[in-house]
Short mmCIF file of C-alpha atoms in Angstrom, two decimals:
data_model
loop_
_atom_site.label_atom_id
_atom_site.label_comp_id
_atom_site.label_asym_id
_atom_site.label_seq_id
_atom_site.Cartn_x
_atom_site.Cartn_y
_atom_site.Cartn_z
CA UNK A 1 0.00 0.00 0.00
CA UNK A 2 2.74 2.53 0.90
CA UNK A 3 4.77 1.41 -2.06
CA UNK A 4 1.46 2.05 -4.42
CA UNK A 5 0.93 5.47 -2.76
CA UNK A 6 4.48 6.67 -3.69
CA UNK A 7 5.65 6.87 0.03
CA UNK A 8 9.55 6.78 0.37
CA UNK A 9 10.69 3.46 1.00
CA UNK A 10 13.88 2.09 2.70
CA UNK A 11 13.70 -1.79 2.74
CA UNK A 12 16.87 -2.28 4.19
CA UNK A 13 19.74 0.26 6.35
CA UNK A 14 21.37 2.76 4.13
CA UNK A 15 24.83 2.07 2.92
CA UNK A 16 27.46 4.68 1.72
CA UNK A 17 30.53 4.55 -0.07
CA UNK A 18 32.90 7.11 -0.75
CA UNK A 19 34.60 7.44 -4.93
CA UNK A 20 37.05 10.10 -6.39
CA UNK A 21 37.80 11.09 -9.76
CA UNK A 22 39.94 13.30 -11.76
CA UNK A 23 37.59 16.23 -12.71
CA UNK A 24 37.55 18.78 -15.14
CA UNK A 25 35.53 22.04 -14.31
CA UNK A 26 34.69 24.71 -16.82
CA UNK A 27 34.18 28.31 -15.33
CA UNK A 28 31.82 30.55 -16.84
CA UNK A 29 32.48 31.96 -19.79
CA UNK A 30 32.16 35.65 -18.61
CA UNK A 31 34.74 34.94 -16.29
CA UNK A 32 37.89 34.39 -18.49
CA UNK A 33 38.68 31.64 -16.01
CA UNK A 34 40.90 29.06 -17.37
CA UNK A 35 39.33 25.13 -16.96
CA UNK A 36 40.40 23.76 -13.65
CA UNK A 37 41.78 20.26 -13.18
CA UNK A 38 41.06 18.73 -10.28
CA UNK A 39 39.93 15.54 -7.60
CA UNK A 40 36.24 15.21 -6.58
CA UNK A 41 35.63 13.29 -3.72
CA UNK A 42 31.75 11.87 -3.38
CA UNK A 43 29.63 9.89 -0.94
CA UNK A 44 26.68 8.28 -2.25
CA UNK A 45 24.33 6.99 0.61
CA UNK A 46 21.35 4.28 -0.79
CA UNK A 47 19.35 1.47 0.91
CA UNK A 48 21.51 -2.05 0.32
CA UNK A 49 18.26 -3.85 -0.29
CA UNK A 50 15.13 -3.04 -1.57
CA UNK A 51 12.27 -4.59 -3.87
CA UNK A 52 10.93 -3.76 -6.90
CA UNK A 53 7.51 -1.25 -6.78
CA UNK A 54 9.92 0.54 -4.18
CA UNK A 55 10.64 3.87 -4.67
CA UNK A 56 14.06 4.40 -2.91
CA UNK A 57 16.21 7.96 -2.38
CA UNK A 58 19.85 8.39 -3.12
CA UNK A 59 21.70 10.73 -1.19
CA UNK A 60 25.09 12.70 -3.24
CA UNK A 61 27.41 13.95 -0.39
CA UNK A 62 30.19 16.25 -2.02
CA UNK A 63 33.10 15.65 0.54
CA UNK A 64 35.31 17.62 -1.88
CA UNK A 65 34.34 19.89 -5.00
CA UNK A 66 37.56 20.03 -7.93
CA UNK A 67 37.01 23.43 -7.62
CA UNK A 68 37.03 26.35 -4.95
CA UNK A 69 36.27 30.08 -4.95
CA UNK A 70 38.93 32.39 -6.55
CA UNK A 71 40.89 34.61 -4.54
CA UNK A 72 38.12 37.45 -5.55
CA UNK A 73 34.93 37.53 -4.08
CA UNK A 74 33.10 36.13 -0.48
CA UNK A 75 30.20 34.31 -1.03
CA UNK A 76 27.16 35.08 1.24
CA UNK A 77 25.49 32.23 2.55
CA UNK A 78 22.81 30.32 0.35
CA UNK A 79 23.91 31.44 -2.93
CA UNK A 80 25.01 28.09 -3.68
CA UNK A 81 22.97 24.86 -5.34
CA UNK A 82 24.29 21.93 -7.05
CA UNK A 83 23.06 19.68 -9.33
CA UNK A 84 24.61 16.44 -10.88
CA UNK A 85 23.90 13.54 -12.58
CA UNK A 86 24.35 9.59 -11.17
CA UNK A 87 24.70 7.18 -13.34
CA UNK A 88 22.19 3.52 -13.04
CA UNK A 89 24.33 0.73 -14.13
CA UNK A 90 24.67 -3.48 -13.31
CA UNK A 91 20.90 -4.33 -13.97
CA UNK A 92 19.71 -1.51 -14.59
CA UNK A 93 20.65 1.42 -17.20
CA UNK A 94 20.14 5.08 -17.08
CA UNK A 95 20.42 8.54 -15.70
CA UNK A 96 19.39 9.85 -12.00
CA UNK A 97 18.84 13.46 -11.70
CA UNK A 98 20.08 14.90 -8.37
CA UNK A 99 19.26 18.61 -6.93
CA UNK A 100 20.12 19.97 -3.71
CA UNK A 101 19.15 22.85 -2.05
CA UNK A 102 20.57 26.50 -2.41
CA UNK A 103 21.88 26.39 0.89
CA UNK A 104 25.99 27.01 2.17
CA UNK A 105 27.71 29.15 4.54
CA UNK A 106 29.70 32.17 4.32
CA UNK A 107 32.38 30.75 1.93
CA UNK A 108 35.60 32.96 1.48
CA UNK A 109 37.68 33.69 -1.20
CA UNK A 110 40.53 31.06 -1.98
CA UNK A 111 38.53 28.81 0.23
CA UNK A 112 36.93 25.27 -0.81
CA UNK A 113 33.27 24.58 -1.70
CA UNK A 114 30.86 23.65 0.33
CA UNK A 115 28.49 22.34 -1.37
CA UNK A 116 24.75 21.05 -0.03
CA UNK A 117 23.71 17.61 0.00
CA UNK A 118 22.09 16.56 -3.59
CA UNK A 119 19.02 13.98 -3.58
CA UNK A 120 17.10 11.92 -5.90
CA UNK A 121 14.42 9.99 -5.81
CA UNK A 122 14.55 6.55 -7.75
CA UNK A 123 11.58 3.55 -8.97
CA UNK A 124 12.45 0.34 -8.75
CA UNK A 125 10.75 -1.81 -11.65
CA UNK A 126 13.07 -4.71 -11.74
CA UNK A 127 15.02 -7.09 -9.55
CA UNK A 128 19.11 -7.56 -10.15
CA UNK A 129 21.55 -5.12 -8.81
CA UNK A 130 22.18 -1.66 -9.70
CA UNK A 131 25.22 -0.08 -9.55
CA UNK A 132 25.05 3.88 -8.70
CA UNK A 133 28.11 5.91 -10.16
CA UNK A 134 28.42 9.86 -9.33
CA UNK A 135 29.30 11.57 -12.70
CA UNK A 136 29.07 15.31 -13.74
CA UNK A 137 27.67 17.59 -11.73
CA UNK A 138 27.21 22.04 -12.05
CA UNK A 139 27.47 24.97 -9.36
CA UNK A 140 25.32 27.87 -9.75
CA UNK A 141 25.69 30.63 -7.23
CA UNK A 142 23.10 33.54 -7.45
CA UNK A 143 25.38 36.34 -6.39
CA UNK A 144 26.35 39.27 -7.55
CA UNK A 145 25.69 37.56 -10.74
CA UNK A 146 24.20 34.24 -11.80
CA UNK A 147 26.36 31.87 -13.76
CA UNK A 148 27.32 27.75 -13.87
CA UNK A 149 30.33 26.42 -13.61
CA UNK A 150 30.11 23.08 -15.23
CA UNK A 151 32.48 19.64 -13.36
CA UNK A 152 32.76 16.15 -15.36
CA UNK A 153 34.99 13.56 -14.92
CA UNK A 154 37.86 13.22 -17.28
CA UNK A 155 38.74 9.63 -15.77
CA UNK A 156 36.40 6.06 -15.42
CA UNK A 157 34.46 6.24 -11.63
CA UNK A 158 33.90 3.27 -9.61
CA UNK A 159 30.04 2.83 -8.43
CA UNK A 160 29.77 4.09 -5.03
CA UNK A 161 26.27 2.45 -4.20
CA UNK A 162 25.02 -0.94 -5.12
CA UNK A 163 21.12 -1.82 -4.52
CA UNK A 164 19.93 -5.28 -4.61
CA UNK A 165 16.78 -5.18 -5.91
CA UNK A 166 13.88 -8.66 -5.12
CA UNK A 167 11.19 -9.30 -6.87
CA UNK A 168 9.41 -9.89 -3.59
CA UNK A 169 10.45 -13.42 -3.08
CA UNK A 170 13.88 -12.85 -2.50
CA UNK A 171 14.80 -14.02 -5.64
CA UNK A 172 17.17 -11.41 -8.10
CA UNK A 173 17.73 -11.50 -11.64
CA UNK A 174 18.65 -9.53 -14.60
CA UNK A 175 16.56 -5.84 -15.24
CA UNK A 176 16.45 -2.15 -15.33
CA UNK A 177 15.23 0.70 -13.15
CA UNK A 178 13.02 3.97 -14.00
CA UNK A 179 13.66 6.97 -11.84
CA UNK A 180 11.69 10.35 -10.85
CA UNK A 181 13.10 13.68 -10.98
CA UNK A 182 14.49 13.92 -14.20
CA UNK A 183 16.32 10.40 -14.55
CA UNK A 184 16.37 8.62 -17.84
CA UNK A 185 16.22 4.52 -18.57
CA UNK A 186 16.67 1.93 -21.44
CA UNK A 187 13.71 0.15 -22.90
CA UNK A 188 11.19 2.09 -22.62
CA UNK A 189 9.92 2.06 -19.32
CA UNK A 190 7.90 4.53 -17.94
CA UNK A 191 9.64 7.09 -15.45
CA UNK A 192 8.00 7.41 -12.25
CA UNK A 193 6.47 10.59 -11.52
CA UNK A 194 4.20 10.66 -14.23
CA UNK A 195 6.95 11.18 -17.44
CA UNK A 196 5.99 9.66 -19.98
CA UNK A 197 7.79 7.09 -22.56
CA UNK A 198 6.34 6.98 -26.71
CA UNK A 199 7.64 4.84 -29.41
CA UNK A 200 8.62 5.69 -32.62
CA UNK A 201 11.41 7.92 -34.08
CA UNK A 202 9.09 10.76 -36.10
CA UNK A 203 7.87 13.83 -36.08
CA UNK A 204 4.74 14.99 -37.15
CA UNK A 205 3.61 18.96 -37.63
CA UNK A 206 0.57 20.04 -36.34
CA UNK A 207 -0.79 23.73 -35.73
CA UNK A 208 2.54 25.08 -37.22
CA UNK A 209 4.84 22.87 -34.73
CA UNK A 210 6.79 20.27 -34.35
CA UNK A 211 4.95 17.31 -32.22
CA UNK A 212 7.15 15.61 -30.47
CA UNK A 213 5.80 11.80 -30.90
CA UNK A 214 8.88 10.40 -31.56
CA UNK A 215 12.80 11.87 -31.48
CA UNK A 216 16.22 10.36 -30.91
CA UNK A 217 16.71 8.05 -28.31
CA UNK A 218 19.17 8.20 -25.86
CA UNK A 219 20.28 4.95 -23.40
CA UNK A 220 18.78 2.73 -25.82
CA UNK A 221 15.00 3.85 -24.14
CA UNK A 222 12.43 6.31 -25.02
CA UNK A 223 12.85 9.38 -27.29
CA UNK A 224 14.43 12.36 -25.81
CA UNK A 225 15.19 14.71 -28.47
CA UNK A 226 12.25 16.82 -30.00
CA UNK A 227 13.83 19.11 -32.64
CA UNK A 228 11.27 22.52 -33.32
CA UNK A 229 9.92 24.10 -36.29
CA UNK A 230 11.74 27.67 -37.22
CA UNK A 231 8.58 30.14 -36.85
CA UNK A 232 9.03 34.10 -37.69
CA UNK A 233 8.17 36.53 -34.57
CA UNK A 234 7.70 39.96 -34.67
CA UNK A 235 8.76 41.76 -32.00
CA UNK A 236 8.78 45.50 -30.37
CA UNK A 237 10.96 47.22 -28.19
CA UNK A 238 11.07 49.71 -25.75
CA UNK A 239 13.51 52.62 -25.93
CA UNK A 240 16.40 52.32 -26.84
CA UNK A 241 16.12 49.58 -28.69
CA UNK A 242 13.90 49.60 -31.67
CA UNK A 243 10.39 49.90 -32.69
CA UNK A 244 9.83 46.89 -34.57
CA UNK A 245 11.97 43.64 -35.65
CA UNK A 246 10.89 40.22 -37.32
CA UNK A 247 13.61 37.61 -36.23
CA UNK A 248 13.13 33.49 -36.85
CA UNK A 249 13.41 31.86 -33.63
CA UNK A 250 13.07 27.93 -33.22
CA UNK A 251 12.31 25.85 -29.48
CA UNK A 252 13.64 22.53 -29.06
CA UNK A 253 13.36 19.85 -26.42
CA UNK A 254 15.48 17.27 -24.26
CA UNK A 255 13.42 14.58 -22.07
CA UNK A 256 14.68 14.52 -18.60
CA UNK A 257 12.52 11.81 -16.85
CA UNK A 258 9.07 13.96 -16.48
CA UNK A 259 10.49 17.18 -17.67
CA UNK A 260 12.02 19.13 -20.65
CA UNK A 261 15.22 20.45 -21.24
CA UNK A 262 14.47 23.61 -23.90
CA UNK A 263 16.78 25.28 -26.03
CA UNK A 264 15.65 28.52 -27.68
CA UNK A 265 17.44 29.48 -31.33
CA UNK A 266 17.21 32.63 -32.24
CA UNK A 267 18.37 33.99 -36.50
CA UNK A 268 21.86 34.44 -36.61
CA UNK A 269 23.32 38.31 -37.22
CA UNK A 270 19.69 39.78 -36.78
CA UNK A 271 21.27 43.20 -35.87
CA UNK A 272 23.84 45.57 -36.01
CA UNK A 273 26.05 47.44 -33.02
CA UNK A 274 26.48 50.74 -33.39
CA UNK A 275 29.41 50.88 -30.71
CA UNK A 276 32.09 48.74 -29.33
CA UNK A 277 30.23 45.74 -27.07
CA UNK A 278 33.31 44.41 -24.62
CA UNK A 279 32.99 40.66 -24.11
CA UNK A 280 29.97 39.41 -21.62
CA UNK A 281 28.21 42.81 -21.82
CA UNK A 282 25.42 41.19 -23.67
CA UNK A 283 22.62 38.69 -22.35
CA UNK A 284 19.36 37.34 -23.66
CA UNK A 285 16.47 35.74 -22.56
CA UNK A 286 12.86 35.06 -23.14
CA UNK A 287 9.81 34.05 -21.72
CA UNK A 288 8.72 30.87 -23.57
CA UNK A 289 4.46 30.51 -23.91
CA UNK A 290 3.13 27.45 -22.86
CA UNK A 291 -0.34 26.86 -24.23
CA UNK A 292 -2.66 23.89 -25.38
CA UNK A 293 -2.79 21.64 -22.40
CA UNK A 294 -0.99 23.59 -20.07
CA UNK A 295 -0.38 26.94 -19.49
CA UNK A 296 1.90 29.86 -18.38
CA UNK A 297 5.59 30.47 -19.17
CA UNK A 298 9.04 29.42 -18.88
CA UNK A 299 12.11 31.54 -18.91
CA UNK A 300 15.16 30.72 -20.90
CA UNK A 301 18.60 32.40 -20.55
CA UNK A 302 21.45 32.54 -22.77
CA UNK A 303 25.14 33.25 -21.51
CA UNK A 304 26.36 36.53 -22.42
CA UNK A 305 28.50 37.77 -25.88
CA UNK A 306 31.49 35.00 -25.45
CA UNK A 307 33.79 37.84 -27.45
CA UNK A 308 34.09 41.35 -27.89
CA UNK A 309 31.51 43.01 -30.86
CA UNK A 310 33.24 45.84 -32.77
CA UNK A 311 30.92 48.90 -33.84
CA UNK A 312 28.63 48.23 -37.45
CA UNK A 313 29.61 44.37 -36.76
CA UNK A 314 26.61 42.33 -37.19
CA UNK A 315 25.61 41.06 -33.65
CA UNK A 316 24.12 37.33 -32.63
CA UNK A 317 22.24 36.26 -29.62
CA UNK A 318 23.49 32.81 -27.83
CA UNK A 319 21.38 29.95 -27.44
CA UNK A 320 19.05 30.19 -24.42
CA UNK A 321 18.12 27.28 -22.02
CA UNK A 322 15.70 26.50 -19.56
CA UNK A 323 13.55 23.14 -18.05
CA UNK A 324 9.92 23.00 -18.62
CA UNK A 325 8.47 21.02 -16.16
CA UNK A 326 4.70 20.41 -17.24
CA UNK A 327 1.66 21.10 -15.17
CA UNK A 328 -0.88 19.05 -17.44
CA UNK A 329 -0.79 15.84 -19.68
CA UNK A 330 -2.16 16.00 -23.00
CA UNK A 331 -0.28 17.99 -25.96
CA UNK A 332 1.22 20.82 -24.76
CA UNK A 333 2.41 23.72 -27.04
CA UNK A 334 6.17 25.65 -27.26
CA UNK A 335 6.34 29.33 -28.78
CA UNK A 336 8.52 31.91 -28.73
CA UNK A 337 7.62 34.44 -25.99
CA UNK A 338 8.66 38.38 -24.87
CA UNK A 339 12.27 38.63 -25.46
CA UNK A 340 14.81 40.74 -23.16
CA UNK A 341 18.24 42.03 -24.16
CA UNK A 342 20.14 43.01 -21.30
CA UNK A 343 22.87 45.29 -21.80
CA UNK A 344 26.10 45.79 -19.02
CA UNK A 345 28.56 48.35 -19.06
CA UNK A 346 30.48 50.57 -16.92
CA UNK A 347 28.46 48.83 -13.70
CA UNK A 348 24.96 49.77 -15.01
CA UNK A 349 22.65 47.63 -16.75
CA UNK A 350 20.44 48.60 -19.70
CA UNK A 351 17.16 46.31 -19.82
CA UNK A 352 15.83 46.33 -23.52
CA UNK A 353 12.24 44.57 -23.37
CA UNK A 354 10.83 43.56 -26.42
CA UNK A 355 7.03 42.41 -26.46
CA UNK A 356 5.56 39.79 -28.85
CA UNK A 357 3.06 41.51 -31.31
CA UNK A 358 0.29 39.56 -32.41
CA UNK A 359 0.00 35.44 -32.36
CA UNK A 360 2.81 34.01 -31.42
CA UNK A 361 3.21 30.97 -33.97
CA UNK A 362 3.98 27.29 -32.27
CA UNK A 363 7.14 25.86 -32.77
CA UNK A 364 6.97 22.46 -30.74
CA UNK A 365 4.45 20.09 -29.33
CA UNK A 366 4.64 17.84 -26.71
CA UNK A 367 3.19 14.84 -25.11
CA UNK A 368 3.21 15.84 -21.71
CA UNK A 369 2.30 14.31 -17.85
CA UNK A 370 1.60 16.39 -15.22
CA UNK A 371 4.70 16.83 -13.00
CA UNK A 372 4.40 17.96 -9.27
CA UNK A 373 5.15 21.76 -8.80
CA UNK A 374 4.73 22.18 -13.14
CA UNK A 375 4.55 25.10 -14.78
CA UNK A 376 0.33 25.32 -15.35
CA UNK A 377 -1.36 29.01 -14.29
CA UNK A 378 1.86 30.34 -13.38
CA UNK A 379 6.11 30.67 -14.57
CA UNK A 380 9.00 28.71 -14.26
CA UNK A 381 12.21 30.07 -13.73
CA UNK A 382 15.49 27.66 -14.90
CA UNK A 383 18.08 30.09 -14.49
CA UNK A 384 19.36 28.43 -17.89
CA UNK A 385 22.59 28.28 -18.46
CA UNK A 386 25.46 31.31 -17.48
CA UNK A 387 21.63 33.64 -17.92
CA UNK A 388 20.23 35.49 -14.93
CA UNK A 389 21.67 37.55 -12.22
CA UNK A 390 24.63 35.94 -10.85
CA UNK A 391 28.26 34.57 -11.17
CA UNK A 392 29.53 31.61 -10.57
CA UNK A 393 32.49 32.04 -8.09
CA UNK A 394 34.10 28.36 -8.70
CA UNK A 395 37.51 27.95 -10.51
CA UNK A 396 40.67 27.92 -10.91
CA UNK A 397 42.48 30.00 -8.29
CA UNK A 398 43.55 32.74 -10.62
CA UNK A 399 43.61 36.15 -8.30
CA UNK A 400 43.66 38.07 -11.74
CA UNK A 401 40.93 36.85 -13.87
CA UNK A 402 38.29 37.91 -12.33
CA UNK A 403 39.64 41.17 -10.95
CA UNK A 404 36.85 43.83 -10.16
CA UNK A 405 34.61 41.61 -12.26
CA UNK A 406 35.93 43.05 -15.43
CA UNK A 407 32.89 42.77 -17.81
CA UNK A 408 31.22 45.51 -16.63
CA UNK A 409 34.45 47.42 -16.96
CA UNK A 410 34.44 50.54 -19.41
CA UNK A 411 32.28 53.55 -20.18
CA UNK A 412 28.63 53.45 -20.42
CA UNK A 413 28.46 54.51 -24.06
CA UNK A 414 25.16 53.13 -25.23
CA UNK A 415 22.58 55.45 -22.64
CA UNK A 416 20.80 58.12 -24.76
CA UNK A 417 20.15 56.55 -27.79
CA UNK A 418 19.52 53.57 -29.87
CA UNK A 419 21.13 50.41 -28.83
CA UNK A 420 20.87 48.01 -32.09
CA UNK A 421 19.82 48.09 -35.40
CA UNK A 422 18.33 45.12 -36.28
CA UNK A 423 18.43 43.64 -39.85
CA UNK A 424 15.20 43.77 -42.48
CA UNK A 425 13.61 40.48 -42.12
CA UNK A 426 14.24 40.48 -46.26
CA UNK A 427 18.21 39.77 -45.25
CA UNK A 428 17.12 36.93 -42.79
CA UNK A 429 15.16 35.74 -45.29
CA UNK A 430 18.73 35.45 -47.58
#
């Protein structure tokens, strides 16, 4: 009865085993941070015996991050939250998404991590044994600034965790496991949580979008990558950017267990700068429209110019990203939502809002379950990736690189008049 209710289950005491790897972390682009080589030392705490229906949590206990903050900047306490990635092997196959809390103390410059506990939540649908194996894993810290700095392993990691899984007669054999909270599996099993798993490798339009019925698999399971249609938005923007600009913008998708990974593609060189942009003084993000089965919006963020833009050079906006976690099953519809272009120089930021006029056309549909906490009647807010409104202090311990956070270095020369030109939608059209 528990086990059919969803209730946390612990069949047997928790074990934990400590791993360490080589890691290589990438600082934030914005930074000028070189990559940082270094150990990362992990506990992973999960029952040692469970059965299958049982829906078991896996703790992720950083003991030691690769990476610590830069002689530079304090960080105030809880402005730090980690997520990472385990990885299901043995019997079972597959991904286990892990999120902990934005929670740390006081952590000085030149000082280690601290990072908060990470959990997951994982369905057991099989009997064997799994093997759990820490792999990559991000920092985002919300102040001043908010930015990622991304950690993988650069050598093979033992499995910390091993969970024998009974079929309820004590008896184990070969299978897989399906997880909640964003975890992926192999053949086709349905994630836990209320994800959902479709057949097929097509895509179908309907209502000017993709549908996402099918996609490319990844594990060897169900489909997890839902490519969009290209749709033409018009846009208008406040002062001082301009009054009116048509740009092609496409939304695609990621599965990750009940949710959506998005990344939003906007025309390449759609305007002009009429002065000198220094690198990372440029960041964009929109506010993607959820409609047919669900409803309400999802912000995506893109990381800001990775070089410097000379004056009349033609100007591009990076990718944004964001999770859409759905609030309603059925067929849910992506489209390309108010964009903002936010401008920083000389310590002030310009904020350039630019509102959708008219119908925004749909660029992706997708077969979606109702998640806890989804995105129906209201926002969600990823924080995608190196977008929003901090940096990420973790890195290499360069005391230079990050001196006086140079990118917003310089002299406000944009205030008082028009920001871009953006190109005729006859050129994006060439």
């Amino acid at each position: 009865m528990l086990g059919g209710a969803g209730i946390l289950l612990t069949a047997s005491p928790a074990l934990a085993a400590e791993v360490s790897y080589k890691t290589e972390c990438i600082p934030p682009s914005i930074s000028g941070l070189p990559p940082v080589q270094g150990t990362t030392k992990v506990l992973v705490t999960a029952p040692a015996e469970a059965k299958v229906g049982d829906e078991v949590e896996v703790v992720w206990k950083t003991v030691q991050a690769a990476s610590k903050n830069p002689d530079v900047l304090d960080l105030d306490k809880d402005t730090v939250k980690p997520t990472g990635t385990i990885r299901i092997g043995g019997a079972g196959s597959g991904t286990l998404s892990m999120e902990g809390p934005r929670q740390n103390p006081p952590i000085k410059k030149n000082s280690p991590m601290v990072l908060p506990d990470m959990k997951g939540k994982l369905k057991l649908d099989k009997a064997g044994e799994i093997t759990l194996t820490p792999d990559k894993y991000t920092i985002n810290v919300s102040k001043p600034l908010s930015t990622d700095t991304k950690c993988s392993p650069k050598e093979t990691v033992g499995a910390a965790a091993t969970i024998k899984v009974t079929d309820g007669g004590g008896t184990t054999g070969s299978g897989g496991t399906t997880s909640s909270g964003g975890s992926t599996s192999s053949g086709g099993t349905t994630a836990s949580g209320g994800s959902t798993t479709t057949s097929g490798g097509s895509t179908t339009t309907s209502g000017g979008g993709t549908t996402a019925s099918g996609g490319s698999s990844g594990g060897g399971g169900g489909p997890s990558d839902f490519p969009g249609k290209e749709v033409a938005v018009k846009l208008s923007c406040v002062s001082p950017g301009p009054k009116a600009v048509t740009s092609k913008v496409s939304i695609s998708a990621r599965k990750s267990g009940g949710s959506y990974e998005l990344t939003v593609k906007t025309a390449k060189g759609v305007m002009t700068s009429p002065a000198p942009l220094p690198k990372g003084a440029l960041k964009p993000s929109m506010a993607v429209r959820i409609g047919g089965a669900d409803s309400g919006k999802v912000t995506v963020r893109g990381p800001a110019n990775p070089a410097p833009v000379a004056a009349g050079e033609m100007v591009s906006l990076t990718d944004m990203t964001g999770t859409y976690k759905p609030g309603a099953s059925g067929k849910a519809t992506l489209s390309p939502g108010d964009l903002t272009i936010t401008v920083t120089l000389g310590g002030s930021d310009i904020v350039i809002p630019c509102k959708v006029q008219g119908t925004s056309p749909v660029s992706l549909e997708l077969d979606t379950t109702k998640q806890a906490g989804g995105v129906v009647g209201g926002s969600g807010d990823s924080g995608g990736s190196g977008g929003g409104d901090d940096l990420a202090h973790t890195g290499a311990d360069d005391t230079g690189a990050l001196r006086a956070l140079a990118l917003v270095a310089g002299t406000v020369i944009l205030l008082g008049g028009a920001v871009f030109t953006f190109t005729p939608w006859a050129r994006l059209r060439r």
